[in-house]
CSV table of C-alpha atoms in Angstrom, one decimal:
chain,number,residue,atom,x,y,z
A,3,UNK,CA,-220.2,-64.1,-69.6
A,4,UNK,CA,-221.5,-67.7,-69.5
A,5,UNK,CA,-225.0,-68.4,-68.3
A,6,UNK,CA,-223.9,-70.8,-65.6
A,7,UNK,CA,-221.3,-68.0,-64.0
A,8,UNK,CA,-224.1,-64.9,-64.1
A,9,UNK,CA,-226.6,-67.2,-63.0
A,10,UNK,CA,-224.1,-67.7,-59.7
A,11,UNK,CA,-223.4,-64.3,-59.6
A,12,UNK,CA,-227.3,-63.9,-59.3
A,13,UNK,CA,-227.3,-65.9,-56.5
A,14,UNK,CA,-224.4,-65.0,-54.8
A,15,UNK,CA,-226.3,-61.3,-55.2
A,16,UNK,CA,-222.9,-59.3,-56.1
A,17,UNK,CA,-221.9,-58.7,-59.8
A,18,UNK,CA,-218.4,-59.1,-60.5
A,19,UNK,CA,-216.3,-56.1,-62.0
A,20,UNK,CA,-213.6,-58.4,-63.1
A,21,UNK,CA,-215.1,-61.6,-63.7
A,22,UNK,CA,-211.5,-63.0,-64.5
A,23,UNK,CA,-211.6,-62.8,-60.6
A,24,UNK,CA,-214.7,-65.1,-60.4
A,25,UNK,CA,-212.7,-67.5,-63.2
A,26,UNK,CA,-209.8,-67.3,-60.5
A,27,UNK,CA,-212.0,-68.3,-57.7
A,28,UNK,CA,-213.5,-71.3,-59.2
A,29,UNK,CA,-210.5,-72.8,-60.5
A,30,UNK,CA,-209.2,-76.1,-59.0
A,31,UNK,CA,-205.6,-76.6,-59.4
A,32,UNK,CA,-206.3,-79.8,-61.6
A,33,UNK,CA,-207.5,-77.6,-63.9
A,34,UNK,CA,-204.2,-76.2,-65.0
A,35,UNK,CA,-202.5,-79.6,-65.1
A,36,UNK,CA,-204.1,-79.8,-68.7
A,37,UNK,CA,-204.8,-76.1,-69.2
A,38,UNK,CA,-201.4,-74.6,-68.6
A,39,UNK,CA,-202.7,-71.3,-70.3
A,40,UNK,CA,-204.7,-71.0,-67.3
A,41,UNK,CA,-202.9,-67.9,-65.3
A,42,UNK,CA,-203.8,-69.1,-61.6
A,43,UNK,CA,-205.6,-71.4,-59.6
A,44,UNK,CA,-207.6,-70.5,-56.8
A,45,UNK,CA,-204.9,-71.5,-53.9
A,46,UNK,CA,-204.1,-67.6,-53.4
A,47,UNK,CA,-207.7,-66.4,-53.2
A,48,UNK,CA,-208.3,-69.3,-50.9
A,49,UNK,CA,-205.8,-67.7,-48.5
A,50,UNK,CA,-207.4,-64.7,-48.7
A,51,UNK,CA,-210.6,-65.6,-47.8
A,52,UNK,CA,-210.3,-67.5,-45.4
A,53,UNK,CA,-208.7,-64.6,-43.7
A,54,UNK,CA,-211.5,-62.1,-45.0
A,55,UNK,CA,-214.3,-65.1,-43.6
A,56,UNK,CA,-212.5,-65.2,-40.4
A,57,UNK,CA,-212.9,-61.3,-39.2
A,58,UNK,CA,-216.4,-61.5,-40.7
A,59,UNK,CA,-217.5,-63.9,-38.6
A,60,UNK,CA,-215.4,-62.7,-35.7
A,61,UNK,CA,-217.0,-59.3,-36.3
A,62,UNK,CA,-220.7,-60.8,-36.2
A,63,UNK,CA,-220.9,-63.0,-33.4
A,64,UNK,CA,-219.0,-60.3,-31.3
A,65,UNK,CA,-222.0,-58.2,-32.2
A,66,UNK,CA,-224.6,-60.7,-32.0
A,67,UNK,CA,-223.8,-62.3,-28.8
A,68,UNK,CA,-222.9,-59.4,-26.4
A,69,UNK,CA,-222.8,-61.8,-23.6
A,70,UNK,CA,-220.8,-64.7,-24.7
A,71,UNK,CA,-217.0,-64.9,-23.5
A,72,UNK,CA,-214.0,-65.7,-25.6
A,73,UNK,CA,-214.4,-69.4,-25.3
A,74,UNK,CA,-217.9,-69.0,-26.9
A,75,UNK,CA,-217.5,-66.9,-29.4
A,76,UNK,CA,-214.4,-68.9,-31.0
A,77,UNK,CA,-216.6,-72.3,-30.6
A,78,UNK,CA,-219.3,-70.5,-32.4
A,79,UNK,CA,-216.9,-68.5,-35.2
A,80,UNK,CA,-215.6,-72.3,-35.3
A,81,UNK,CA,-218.5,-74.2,-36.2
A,82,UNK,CA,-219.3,-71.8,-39.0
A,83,UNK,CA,-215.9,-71.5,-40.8
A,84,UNK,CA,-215.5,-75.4,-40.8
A,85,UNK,CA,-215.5,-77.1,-44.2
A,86,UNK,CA,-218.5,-79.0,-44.1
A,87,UNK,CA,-220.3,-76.0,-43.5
A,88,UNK,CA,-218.5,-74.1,-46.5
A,89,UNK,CA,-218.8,-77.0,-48.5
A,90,UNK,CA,-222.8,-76.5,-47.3
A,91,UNK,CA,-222.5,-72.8,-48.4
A,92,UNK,CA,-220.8,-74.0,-52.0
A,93,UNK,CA,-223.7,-76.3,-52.7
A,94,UNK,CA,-226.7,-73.8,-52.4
A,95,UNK,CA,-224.7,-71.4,-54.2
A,96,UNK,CA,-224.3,-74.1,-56.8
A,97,UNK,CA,-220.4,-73.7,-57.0
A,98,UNK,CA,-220.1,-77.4,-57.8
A,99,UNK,CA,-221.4,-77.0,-61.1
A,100,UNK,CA,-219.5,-74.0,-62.0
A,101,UNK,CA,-216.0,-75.1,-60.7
A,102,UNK,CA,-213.5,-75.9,-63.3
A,103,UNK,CA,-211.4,-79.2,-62.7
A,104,UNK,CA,-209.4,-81.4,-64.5
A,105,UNK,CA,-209.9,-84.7,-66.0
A,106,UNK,CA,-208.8,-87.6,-63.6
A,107,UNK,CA,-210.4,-85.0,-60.9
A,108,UNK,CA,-213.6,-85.1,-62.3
A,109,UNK,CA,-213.5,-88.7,-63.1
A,110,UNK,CA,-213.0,-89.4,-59.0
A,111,UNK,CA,-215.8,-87.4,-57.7
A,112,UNK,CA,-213.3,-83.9,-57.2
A,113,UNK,CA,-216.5,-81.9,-58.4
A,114,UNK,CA,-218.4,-82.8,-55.4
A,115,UNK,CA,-215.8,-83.4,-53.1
A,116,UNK,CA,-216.7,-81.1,-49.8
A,117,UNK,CA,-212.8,-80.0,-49.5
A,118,UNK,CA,-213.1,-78.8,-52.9
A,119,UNK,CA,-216.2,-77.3,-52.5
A,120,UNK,CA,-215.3,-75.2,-49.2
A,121,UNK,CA,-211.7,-74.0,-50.7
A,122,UNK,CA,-213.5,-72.4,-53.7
A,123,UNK,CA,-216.2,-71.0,-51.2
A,124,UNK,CA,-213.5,-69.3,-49.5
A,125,UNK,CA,-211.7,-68.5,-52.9
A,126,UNK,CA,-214.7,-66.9,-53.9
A,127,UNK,CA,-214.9,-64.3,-50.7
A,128,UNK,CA,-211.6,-63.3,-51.0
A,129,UNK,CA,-212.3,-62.8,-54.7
A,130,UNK,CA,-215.2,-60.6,-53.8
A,131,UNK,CA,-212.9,-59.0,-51.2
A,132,UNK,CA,-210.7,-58.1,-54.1
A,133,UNK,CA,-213.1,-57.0,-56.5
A,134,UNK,CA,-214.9,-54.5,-54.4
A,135,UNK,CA,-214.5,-54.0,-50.7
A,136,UNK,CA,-214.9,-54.2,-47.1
A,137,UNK,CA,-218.2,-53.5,-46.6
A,138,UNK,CA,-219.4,-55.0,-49.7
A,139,UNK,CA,-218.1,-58.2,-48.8
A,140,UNK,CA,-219.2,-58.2,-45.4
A,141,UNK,CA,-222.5,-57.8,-47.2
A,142,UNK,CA,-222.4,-60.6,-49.3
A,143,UNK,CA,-221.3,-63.1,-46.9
A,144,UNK,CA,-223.5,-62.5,-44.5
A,145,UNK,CA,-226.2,-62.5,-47.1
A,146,UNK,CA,-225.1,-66.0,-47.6
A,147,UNK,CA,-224.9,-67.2,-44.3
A,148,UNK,CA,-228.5,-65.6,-43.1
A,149,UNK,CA,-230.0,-66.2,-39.5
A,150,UNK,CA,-226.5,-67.0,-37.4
A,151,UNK,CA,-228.8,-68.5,-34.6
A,152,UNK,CA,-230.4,-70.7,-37.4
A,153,UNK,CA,-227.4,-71.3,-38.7
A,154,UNK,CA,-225.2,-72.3,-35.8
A,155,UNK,CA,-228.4,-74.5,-34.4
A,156,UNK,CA,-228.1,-76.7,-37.5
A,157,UNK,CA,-224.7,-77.4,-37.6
A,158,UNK,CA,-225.0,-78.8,-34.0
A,159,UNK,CA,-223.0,-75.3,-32.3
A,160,UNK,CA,-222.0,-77.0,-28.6
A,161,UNK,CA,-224.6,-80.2,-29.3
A,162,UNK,CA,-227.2,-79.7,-27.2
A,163,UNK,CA,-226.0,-76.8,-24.3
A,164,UNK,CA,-230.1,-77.8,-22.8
A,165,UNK,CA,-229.0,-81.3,-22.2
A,166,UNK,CA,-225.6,-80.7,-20.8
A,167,UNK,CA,-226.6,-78.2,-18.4
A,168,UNK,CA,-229.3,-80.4,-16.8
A,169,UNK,CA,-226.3,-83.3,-17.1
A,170,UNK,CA,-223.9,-81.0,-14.9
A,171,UNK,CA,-227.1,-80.0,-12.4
A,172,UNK,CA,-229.0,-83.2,-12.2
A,173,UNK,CA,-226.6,-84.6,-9.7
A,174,UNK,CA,-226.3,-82.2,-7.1
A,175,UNK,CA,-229.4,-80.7,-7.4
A,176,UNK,CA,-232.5,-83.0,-9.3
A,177,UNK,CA,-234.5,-82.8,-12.4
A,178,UNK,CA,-236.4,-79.9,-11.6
A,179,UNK,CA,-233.7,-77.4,-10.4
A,180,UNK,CA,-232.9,-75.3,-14.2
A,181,UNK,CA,-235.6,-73.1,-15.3
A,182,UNK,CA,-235.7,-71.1,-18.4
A,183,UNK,CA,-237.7,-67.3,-18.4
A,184,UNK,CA,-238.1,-65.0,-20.7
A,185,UNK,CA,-237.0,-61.7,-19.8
A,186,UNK,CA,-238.2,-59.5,-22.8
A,187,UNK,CA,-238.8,-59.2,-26.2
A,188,UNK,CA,-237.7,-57.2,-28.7
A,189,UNK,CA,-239.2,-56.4,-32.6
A,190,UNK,CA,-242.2,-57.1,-34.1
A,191,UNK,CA,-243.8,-60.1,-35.1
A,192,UNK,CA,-241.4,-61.4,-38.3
A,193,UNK,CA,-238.7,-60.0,-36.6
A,194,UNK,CA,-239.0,-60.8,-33.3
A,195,UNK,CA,-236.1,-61.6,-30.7
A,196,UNK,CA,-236.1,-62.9,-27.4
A,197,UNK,CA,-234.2,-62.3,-24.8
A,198,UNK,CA,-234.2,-66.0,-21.7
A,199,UNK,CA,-232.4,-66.2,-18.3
A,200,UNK,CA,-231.8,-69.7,-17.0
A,201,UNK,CA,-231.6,-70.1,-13.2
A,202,UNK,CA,-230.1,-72.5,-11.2
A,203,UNK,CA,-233.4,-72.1,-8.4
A,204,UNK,CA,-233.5,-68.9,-8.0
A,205,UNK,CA,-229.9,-68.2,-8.5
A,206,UNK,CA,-229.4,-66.5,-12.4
A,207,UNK,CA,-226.6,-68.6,-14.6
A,208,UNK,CA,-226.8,-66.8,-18.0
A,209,UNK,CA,-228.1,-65.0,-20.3
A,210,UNK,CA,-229.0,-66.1,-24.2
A,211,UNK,CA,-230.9,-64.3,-27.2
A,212,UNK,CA,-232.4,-65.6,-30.0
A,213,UNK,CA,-235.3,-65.1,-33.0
A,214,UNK,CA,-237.2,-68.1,-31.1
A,215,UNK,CA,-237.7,-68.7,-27.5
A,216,UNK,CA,-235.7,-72.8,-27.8
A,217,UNK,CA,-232.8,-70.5,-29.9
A,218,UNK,CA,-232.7,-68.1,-26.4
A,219,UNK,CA,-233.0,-71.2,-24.1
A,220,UNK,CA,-229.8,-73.0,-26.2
A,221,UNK,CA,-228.1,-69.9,-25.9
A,222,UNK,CA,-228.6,-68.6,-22.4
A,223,UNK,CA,-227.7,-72.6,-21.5
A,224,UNK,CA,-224.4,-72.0,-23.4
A,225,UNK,CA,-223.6,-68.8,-21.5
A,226,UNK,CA,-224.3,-70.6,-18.4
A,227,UNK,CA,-222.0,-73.6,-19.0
A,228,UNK,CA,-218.7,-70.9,-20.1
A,229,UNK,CA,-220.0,-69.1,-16.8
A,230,UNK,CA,-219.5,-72.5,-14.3
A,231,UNK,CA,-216.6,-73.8,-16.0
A,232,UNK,CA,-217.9,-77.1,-15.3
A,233,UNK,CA,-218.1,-76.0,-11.3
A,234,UNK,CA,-221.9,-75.8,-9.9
A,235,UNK,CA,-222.5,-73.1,-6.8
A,236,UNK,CA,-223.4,-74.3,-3.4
């Protein structure tokens, strides 16, 4: 095995049983335009792992947000299976320096190129989907995607839920109307999470958690916007 690919594998913090899988997954179709010995590209694997990313994710935020509705959750599940996110995922893994492309794609930039990047991210679940399992995988990607609040914050999840509650409110009812309060806390200090309720006055609009109280506030603010449906109470 090649120093760059057990380096990745290192990263990626799975070992692969078949690493012919792992070949598969970083394989552009380019590749076999001038390696026709080349079995397969990693167009099938793709397929599967998108597939395998979306119940992951649907899985987690179902879990991690009891409180959200439908809408939320798919906007959420949304923001992280998007390419540039993926193509995020592929850099700090360093898949752009392990993927194997042809010529003229190399020549225009197809090494870096954030589509490119993001299929062999998902190419690369659904070959670790393959080459172990379920619970394995589940594992692994959520190893790689970390703190979902942190996460979904930095991709700009529903841009600024704060600012577009106190836009729907401001109107009717002023600038001092929405208050945030925490309700509890849970774990210790590295691993603490809080729990916020926004108000309307005195009238309770939704219910967020997060591992920092402005994570909570963002997400209580988005439960409270699915909750009004762009309609404020009397």
């Amino acid at each position: 095995m090649s120093s760059p690919l057990a380096s990745l594998q290192q990263r990626l913090g799975y070992t692969f049983r078949d690493p012919a899988l792992l070949e598969c997954a970083l394989t552009h179709p380019s590749f076999l335009q001038e390696n026709p010995h080349v079995p397969a590209n990693n167009q099938r694997l793709e397929f599967l792992g998108d597939a395998v990313l979306q119940l992951v994710l649907t899985e987690a935020l179902f879990q991690h947000y009891p409180h959200d509705r439908e809408g939320e959750l798919s906007r959420r599940r949304a923001a992280l299976a998007k390419g540039t996110f993926l193509a995020q995922l592929a850099r700090d893994l360093g898949l752009d320096a392990c993927l194997n492309v042809g010529s003229s794609e190399e020549a225009t930039g197809g090494r870096e190129r954030a589509s490119n990047l993001a299929d062999a991210c998902e190419a690369l679940f659904g070959a670790v989907f393959i080459d172990s399992d379920w619970l394995t995988t589940r594992g692994v990607m959520l190893g790689l995607i970390g703190d979902i609040d942190a996460r979904l914050n930095a991709v700009g999840d529903l841009h600024n839920p704060k600012g577009r509650l106190q836009e729907l409110v401001q109107p009717v009812h002023g600038n001092h109307a929405v208050r945030y309060e925490v309700i509890r806390t849970e774990g210790g200090d590295h691993e603490r999470r809080y729990f916020v309720e926004v108000y309307l006055r005195d009238q309770a609009l939704g219910q967020g958690s997060g591992s920092s109280k402005k994570i909570a506030e963002e997400a209580a603010a988005r439960a409270a916007l699915a909750a009004l449906d762009g309609k404020l109470p009397v």
